[in-house]
mmCIF file of C-alpha atoms and ligand atoms in Angstrom:
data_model
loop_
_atom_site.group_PDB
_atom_site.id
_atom_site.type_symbol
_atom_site.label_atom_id
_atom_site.label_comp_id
_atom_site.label_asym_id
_atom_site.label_seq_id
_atom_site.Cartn_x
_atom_site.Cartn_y
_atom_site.Cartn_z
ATOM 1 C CA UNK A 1 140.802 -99.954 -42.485
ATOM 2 C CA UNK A 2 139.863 -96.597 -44.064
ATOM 3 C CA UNK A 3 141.871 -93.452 -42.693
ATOM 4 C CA UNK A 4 139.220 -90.781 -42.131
ATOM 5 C CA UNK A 5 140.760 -87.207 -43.114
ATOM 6 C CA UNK A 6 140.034 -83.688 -43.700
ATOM 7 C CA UNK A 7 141.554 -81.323 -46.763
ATOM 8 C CA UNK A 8 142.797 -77.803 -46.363
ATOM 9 C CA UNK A 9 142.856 -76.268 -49.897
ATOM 10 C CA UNK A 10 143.005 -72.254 -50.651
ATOM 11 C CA UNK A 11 143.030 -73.162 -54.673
ATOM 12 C CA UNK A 12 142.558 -75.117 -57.449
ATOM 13 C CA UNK A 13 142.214 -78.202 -55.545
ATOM 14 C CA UNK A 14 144.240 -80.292 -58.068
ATOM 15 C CA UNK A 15 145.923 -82.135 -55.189
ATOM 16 C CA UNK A 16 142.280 -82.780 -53.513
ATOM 17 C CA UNK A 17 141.232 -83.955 -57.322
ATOM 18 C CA UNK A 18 144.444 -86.701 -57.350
ATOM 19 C CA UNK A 19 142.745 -87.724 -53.879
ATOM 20 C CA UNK A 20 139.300 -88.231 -54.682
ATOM 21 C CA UNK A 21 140.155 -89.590 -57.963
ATOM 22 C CA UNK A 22 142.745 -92.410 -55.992
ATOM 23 C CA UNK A 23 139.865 -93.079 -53.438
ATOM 24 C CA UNK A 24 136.943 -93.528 -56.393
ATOM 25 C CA UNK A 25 139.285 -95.934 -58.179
ATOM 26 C CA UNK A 26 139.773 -98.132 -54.730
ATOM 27 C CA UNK A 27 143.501 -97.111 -54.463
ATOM 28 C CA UNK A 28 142.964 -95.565 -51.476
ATOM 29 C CA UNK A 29 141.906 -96.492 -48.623
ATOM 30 C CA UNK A 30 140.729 -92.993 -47.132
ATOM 31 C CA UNK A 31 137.424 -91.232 -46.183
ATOM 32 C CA UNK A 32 137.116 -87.504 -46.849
ATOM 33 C CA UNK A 33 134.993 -86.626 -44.541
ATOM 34 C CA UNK A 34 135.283 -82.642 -44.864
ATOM 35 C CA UNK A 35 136.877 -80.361 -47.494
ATOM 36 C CA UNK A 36 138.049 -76.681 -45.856
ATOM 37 C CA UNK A 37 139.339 -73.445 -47.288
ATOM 38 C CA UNK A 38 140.431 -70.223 -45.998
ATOM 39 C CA UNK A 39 138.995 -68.692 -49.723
ATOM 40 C CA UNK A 40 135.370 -69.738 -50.304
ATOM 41 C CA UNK A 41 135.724 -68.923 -54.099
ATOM 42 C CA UNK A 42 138.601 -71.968 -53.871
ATOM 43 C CA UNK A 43 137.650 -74.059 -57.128
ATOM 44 C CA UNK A 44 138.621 -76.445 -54.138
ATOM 45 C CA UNK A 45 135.459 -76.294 -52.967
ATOM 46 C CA UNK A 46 134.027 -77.069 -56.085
ATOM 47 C CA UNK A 47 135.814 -79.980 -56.682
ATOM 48 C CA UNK A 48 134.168 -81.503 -53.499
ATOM 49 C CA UNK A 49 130.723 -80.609 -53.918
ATOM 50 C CA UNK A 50 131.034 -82.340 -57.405
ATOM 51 C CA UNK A 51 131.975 -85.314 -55.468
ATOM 52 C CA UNK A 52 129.428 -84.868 -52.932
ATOM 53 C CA UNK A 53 131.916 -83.826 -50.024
ATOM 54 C CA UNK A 54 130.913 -81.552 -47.292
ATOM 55 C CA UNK A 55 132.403 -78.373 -47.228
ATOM 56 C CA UNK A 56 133.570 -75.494 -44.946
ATOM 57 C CA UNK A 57 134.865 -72.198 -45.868
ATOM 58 C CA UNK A 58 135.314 -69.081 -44.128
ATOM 59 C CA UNK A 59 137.000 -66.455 -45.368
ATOM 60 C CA UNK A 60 140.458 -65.962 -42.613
ATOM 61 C CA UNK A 61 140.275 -62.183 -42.879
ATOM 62 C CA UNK A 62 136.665 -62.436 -40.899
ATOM 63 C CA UNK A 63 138.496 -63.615 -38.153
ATOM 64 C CA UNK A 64 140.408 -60.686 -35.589
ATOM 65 C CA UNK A 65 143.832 -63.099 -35.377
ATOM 66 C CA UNK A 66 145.005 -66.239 -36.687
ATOM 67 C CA UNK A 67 144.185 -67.923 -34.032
ATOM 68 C CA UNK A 68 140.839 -67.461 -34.225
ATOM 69 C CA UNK A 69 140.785 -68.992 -37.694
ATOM 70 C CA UNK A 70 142.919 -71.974 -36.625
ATOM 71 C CA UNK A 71 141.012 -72.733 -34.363
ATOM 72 C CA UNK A 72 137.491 -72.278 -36.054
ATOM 73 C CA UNK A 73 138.915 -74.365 -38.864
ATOM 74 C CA UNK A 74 140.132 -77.396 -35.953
ATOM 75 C CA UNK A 75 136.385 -77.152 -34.501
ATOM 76 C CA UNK A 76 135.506 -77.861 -38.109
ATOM 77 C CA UNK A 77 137.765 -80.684 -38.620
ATOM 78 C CA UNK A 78 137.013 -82.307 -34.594
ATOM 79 C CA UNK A 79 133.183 -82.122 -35.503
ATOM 80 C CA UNK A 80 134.204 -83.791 -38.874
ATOM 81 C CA UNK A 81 135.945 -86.921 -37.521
ATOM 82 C CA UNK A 82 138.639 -86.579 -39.287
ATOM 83 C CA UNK A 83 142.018 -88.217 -37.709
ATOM 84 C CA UNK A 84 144.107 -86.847 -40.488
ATOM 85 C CA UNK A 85 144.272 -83.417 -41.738
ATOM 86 C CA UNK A 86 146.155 -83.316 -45.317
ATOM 87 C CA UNK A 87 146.782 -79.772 -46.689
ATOM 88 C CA UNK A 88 146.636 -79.180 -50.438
ATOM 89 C CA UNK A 89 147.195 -76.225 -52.033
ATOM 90 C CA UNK A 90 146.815 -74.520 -48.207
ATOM 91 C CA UNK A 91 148.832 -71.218 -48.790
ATOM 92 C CA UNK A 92 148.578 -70.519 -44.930
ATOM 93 C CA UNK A 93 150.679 -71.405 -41.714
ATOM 94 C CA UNK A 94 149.398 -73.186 -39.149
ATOM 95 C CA UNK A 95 149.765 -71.900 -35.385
ATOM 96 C CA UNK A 96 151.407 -74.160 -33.203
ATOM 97 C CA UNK A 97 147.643 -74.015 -31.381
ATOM 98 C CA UNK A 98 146.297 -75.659 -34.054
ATOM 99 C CA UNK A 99 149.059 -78.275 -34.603
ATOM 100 C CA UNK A 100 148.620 -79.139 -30.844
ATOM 101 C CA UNK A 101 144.487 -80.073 -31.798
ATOM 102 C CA UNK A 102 146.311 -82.546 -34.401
ATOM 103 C CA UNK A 103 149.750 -83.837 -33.340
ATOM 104 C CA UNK A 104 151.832 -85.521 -35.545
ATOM 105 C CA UNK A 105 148.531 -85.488 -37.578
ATOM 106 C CA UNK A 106 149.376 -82.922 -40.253
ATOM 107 C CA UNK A 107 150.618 -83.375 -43.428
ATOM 108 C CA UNK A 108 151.469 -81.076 -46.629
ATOM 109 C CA UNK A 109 152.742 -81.351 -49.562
ATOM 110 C CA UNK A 110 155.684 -78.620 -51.321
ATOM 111 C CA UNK A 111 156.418 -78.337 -54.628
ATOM 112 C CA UNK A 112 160.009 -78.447 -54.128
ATOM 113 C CA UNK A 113 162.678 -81.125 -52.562
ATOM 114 C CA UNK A 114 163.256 -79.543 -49.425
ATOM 115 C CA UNK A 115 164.449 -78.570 -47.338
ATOM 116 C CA UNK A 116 165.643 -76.189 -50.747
ATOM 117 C CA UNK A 117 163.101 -73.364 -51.958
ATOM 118 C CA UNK A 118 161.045 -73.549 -48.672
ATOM 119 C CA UNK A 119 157.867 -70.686 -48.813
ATOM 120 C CA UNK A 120 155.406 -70.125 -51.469
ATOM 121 C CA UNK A 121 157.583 -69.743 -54.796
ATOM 122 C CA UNK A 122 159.082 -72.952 -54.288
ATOM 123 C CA UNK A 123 159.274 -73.924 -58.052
ATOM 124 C CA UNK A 124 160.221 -70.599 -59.318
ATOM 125 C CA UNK A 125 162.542 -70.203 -56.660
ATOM 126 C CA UNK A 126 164.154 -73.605 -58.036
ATOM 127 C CA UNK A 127 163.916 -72.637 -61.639
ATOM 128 C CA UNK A 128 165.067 -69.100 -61.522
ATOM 129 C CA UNK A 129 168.383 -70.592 -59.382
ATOM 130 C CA UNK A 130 168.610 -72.589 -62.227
ATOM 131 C CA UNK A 131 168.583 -76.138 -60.629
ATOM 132 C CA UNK A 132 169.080 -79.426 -62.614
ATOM 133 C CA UNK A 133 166.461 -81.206 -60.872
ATOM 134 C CA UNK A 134 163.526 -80.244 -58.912
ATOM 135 C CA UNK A 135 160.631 -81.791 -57.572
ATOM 136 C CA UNK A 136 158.257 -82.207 -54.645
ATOM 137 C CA UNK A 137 157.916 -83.417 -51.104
ATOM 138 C CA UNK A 138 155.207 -84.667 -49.026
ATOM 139 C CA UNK A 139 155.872 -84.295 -45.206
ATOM 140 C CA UNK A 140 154.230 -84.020 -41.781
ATOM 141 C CA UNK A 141 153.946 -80.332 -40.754
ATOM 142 C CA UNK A 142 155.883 -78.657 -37.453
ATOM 143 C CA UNK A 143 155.651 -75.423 -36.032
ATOM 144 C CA UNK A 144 158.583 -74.041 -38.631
ATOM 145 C CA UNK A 145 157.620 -73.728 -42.314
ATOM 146 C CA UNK A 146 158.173 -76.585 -44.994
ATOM 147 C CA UNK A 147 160.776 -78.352 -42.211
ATOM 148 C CA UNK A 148 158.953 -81.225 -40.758
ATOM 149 C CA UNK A 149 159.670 -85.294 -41.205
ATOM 150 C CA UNK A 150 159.920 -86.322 -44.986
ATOM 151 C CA UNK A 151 157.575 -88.964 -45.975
ATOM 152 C CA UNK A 152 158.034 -88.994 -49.487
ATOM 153 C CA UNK A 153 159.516 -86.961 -52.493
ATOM 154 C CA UNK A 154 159.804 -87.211 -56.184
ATOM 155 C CA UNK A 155 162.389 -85.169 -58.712
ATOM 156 C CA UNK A 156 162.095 -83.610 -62.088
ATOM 157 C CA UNK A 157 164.545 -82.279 -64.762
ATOM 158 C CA UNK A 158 164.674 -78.796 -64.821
ATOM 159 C CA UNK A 159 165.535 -77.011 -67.923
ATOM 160 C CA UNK A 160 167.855 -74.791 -68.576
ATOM 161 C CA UNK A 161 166.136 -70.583 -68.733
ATOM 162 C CA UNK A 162 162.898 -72.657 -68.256
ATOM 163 C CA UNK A 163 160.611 -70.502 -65.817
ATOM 164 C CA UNK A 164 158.475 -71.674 -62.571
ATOM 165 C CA UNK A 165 155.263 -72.570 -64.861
ATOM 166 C CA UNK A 166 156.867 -75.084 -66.898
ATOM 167 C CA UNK A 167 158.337 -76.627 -64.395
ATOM 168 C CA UNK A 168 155.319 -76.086 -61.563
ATOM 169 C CA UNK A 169 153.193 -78.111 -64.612
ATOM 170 C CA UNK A 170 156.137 -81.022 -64.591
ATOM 171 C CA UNK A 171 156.024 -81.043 -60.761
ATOM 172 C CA UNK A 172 152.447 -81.384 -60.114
ATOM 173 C CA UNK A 173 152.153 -84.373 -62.227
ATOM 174 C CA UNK A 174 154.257 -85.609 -59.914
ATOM 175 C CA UNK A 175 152.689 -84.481 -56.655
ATOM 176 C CA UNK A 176 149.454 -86.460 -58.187
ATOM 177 C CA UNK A 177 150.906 -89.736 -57.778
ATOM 178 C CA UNK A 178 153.384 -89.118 -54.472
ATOM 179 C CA UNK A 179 150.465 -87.466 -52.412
ATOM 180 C CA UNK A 180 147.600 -90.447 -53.233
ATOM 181 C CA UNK A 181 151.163 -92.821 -52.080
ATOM 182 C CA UNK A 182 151.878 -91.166 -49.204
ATOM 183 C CA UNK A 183 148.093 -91.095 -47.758
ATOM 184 C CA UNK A 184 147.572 -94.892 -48.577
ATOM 185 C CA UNK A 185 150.846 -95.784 -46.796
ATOM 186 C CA UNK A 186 149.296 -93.909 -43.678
ATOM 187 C CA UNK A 187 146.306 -95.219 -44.062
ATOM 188 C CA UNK A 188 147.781 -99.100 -43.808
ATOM 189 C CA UNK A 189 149.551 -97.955 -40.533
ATOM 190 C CA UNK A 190 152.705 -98.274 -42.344
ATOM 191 C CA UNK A 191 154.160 -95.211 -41.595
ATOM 192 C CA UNK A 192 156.713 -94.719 -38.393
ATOM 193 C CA UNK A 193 158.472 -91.690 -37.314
ATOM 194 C CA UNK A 194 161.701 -91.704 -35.173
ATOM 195 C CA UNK A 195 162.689 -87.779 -34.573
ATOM 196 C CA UNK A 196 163.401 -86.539 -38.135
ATOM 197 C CA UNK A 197 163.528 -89.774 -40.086
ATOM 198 C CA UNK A 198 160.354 -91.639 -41.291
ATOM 199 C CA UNK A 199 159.626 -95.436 -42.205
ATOM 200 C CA UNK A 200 157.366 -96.833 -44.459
ATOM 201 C CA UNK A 201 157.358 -100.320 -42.757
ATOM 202 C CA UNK A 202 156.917 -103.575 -44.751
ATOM 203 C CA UNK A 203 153.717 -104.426 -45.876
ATOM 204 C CA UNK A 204 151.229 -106.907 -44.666
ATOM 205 C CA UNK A 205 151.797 -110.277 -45.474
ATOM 206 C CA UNK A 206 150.884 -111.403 -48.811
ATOM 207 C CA UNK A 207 150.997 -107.887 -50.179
ATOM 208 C CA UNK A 208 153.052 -106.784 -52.780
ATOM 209 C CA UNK A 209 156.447 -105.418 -51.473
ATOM 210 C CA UNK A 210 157.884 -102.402 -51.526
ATOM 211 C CA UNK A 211 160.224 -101.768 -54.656
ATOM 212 C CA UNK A 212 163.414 -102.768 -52.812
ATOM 213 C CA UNK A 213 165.733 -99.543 -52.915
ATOM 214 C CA UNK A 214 167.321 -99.792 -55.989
ATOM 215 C CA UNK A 215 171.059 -98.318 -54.992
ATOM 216 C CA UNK A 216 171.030 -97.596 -58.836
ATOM 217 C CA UNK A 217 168.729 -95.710 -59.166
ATOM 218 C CA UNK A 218 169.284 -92.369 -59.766
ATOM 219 C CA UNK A 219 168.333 -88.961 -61.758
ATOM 220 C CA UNK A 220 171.031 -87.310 -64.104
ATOM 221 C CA UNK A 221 170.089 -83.801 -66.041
ATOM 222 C CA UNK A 222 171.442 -83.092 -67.997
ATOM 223 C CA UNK A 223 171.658 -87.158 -68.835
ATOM 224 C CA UNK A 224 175.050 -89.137 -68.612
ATOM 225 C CA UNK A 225 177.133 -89.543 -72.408
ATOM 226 C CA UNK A 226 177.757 -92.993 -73.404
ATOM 227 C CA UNK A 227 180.481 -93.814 -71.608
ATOM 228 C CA UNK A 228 180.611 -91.610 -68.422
HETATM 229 C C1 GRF B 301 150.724 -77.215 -55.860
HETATM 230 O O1 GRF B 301 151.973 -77.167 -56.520
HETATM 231 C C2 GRF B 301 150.957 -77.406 -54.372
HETATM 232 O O2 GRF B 301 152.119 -78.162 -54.081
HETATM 233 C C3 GRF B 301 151.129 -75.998 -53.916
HETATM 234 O O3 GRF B 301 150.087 -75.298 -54.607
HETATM 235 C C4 GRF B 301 149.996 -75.865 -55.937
HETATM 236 C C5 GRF B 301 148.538 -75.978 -56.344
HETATM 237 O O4 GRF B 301 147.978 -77.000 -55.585
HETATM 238 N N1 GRF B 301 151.021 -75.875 -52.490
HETATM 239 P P1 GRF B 301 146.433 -77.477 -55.877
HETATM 240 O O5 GRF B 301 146.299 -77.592 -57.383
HETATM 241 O O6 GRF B 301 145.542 -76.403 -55.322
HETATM 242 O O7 GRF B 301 146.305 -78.798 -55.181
#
């Protein structure tokens, strides 16, 4: 069953890129039917046309409120047949008008474990408060910024006095893999929500499980001595 979605992008696109790359290699089970921006110079774009993905960009600032945009950019997605809309790289809220076109249809993904360093600057927020471990966060979106159910998330080590660049590069290798994850495990109908908490629910039969939770497993920076 292939999930139909649309991608919001205002940038690079390296998010899209981990997409189309997952979908070309049969890993996931997704059609992108439309790419959007808010920037039509988004290398975003570009990324799609190589691909041969339609496209739609208008810049937001030709539009008189936000509104307007949102809701030029839902018309866009409707028309596209999209039944998911995945932001990547978006660097814009969404009104709760355009969430209502979509519900519980959204999803982003934040370069940070939140709910810590919400907003744009999530991973130099997290390096310059000089965290041990960082990471990023995949999640549906709600009306308040960076806050809605958690799907999925990965950590990092963050190094000591190292700044956001470093460890934005060590975090989007990351995103690359969780974001392709996340998509497929919505795209098997495997994903349930109950008020804040989300469930990836047991495969179908005869597929591989789930890595059971491994209560050991855990992240340490800086790393545990030999005997502690
Ligand atoms: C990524 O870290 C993403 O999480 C953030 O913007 C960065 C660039 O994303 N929102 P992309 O390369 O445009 O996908």
């Amino acid at each position: 069953m292939t999930l139909d979605v649309a991608v919001v992008v205002s940038g690079g696109g390296s998010n899209l890129q981990s997409i189309i790359d997952a979908v070309e290699a049969g890993r996931l089970d997704v059609g992108i039917r439309l790419v959007l921006s808010n920037k039509p110079d988004a290398h975003g774009l570009e990324r799609a046309r190589r691909h041969g993905i339609d496209t739609w960009a208008e810049p937001h600032e030709a539009y008189a409120t936000r509104l307007d945009f949102d809701m030029a950019l839902a018309d866009a997605i409707e028309a596209s047949g999209a039944r998911l809309v995945v932001l990547a790289g978006y660097m814009r809220m969404v009104t709760p008008e355009f969430l209502a076109r979509f519900p519980g249809r959204v999803v982003n993904i934040h370069p940070a474990l939140l709910p810590s360093f919400p907003g744009v600057h999530g991973q130099t927020d997290a390096a310059l408060h000089g965290v041990k471990i960082a990471g990023c966060t995949v999640h549906f979106v709600d009306e308040i910024m960076d806050n809605g159910p958690i799907i999925i998330q990965a950590a990092v080590p963050a190094l000591p006095g190292e700044d956001g660049v470093t460890l934005a590069q060590r975090i989007l290798e990351l995103e690359h893999r969780i974001y392709p994850q996340a998509l497929q495990w919505l795209a098997q109908g495997r994903v349930s929500v109950k008020g804040r908490f989300v469930y990836v629910n047991a495969p179908a039969i005869g597929e591989t499980p789930l890595p059971a939770l491994v209560t050991g497993a855990y992240l340490v920076n800086p790393p545990l001595e030999q005997g502690f």
